[in-house]
Tab-separated table of C-alpha atoms in Angstrom:
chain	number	residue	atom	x	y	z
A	131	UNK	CA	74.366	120.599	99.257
A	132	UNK	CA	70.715	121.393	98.678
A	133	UNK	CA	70.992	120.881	95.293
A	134	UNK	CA	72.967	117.820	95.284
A	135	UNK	CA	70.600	116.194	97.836
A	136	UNK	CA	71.110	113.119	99.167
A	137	UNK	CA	74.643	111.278	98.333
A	138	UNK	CA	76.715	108.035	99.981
A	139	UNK	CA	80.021	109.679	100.338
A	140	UNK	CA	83.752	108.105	98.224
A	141	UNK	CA	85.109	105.754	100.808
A	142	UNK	CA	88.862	106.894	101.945
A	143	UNK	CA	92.145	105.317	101.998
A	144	UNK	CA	92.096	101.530	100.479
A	145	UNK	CA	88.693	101.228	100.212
A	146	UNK	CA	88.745	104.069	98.101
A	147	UNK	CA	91.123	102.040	96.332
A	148	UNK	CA	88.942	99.141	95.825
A	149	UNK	CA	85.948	101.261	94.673
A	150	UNK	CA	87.863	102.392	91.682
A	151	UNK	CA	89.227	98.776	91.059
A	152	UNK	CA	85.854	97.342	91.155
A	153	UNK	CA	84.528	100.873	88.992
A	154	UNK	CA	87.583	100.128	86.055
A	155	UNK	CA	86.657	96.175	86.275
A	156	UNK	CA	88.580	94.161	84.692
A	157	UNK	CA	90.624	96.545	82.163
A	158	UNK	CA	94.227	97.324	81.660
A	159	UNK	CA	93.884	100.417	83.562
A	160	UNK	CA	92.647	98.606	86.850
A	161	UNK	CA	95.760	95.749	86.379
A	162	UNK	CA	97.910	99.507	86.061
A	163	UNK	CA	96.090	101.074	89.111
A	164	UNK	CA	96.581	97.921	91.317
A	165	UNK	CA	100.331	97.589	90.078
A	166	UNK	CA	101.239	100.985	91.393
A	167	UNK	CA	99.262	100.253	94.082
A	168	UNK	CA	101.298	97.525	95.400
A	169	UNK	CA	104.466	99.881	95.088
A	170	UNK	CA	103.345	102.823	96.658
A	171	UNK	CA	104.688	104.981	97.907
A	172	UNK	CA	107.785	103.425	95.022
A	173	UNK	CA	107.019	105.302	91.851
A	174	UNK	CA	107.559	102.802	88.517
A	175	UNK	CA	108.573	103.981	85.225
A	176	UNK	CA	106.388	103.495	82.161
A	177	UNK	CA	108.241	100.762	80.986
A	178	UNK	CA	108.308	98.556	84.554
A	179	UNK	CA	104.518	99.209	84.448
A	180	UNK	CA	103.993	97.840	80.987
A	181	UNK	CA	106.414	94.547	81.779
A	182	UNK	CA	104.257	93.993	84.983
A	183	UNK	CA	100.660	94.297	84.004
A	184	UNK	CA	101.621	92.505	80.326
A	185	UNK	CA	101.253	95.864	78.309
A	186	UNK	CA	104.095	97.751	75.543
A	187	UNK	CA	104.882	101.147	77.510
A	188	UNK	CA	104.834	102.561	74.075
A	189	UNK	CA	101.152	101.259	72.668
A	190	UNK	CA	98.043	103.500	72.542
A	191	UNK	CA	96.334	100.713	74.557
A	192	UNK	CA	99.204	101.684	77.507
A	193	UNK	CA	98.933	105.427	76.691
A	194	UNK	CA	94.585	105.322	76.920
A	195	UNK	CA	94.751	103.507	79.801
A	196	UNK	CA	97.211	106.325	81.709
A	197	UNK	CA	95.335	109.108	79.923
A	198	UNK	CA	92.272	107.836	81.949
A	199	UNK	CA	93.890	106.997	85.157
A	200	UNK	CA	95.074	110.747	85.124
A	201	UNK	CA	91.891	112.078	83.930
A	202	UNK	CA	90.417	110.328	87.381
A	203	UNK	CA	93.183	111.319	89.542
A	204	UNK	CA	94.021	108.092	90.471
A	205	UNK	CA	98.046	108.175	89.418
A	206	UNK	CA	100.419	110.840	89.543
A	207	UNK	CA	103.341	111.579	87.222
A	208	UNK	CA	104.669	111.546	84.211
A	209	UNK	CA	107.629	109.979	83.575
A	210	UNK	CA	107.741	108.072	87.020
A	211	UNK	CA	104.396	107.084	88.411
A	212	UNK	CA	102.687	106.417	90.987
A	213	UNK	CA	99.025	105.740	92.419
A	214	UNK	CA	97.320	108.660	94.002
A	215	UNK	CA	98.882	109.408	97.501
A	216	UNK	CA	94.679	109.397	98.593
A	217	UNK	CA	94.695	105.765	99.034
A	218	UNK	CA	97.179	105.897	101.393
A	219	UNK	CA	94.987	107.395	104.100
C-alpha cells in the first residue's frame, strides 16, 4: 500500500458496472457488456448476443470484442455467457 500510495478505490455492484461502460465508450464490447447486463443473472449464447447488439457471433470484430471483455473480467463463459456476477453486488 506504501508503494501504491494514494488511490480512489473501483466502485462495487452497478456502479462498477457503469465505470466500465463509460471506460469501453461507445464500442461493440460496451453494447455486449450492457446486453448481458440486462440478462443477468440469464446467460446468452454467442449467437443471441450477436443478434442483440447488431454483431455476426462468428466475426473477428464479435470474437475481439469477447477476447477483451474476458481479458477484463467483466463476462464469464464460454459457450453461454454472462456479465461478471461482481456487478451484482
Amino acid at each position: 500500500m506504501q508503494v501504491l500510495g494514494e488511490f480512489e478505490p473501483l466502485p462495487t455492484g452497478k456502479g462498477l458496472l457503469r465505470y466500465w461502460l463509460n471506460e469501453l465508450g461507445n464500442s461493440g464490447a460496451a453494447r455486449m457488456l450492457e446486453a448481458l447486463s440486462a440478462v443477468y443473472p440469464r446467460a446468452m449464447t454467442k449467437e443471441e448476443l450477436g443478434a442483440r447488439v447488431n454483431l455476426s457471433h462468428s466475426s473477428g470484430s464479435f470474437g475481439t470484442y469477447l477476447s477483451r471483455l474476458r481479458t477484463l473480467e467483466l463476462i464469464e463463459g464460454r459457450q453461454e455467457l454472462k456479465a461478471s456476477s461482481e456487478f451484482a453486488c
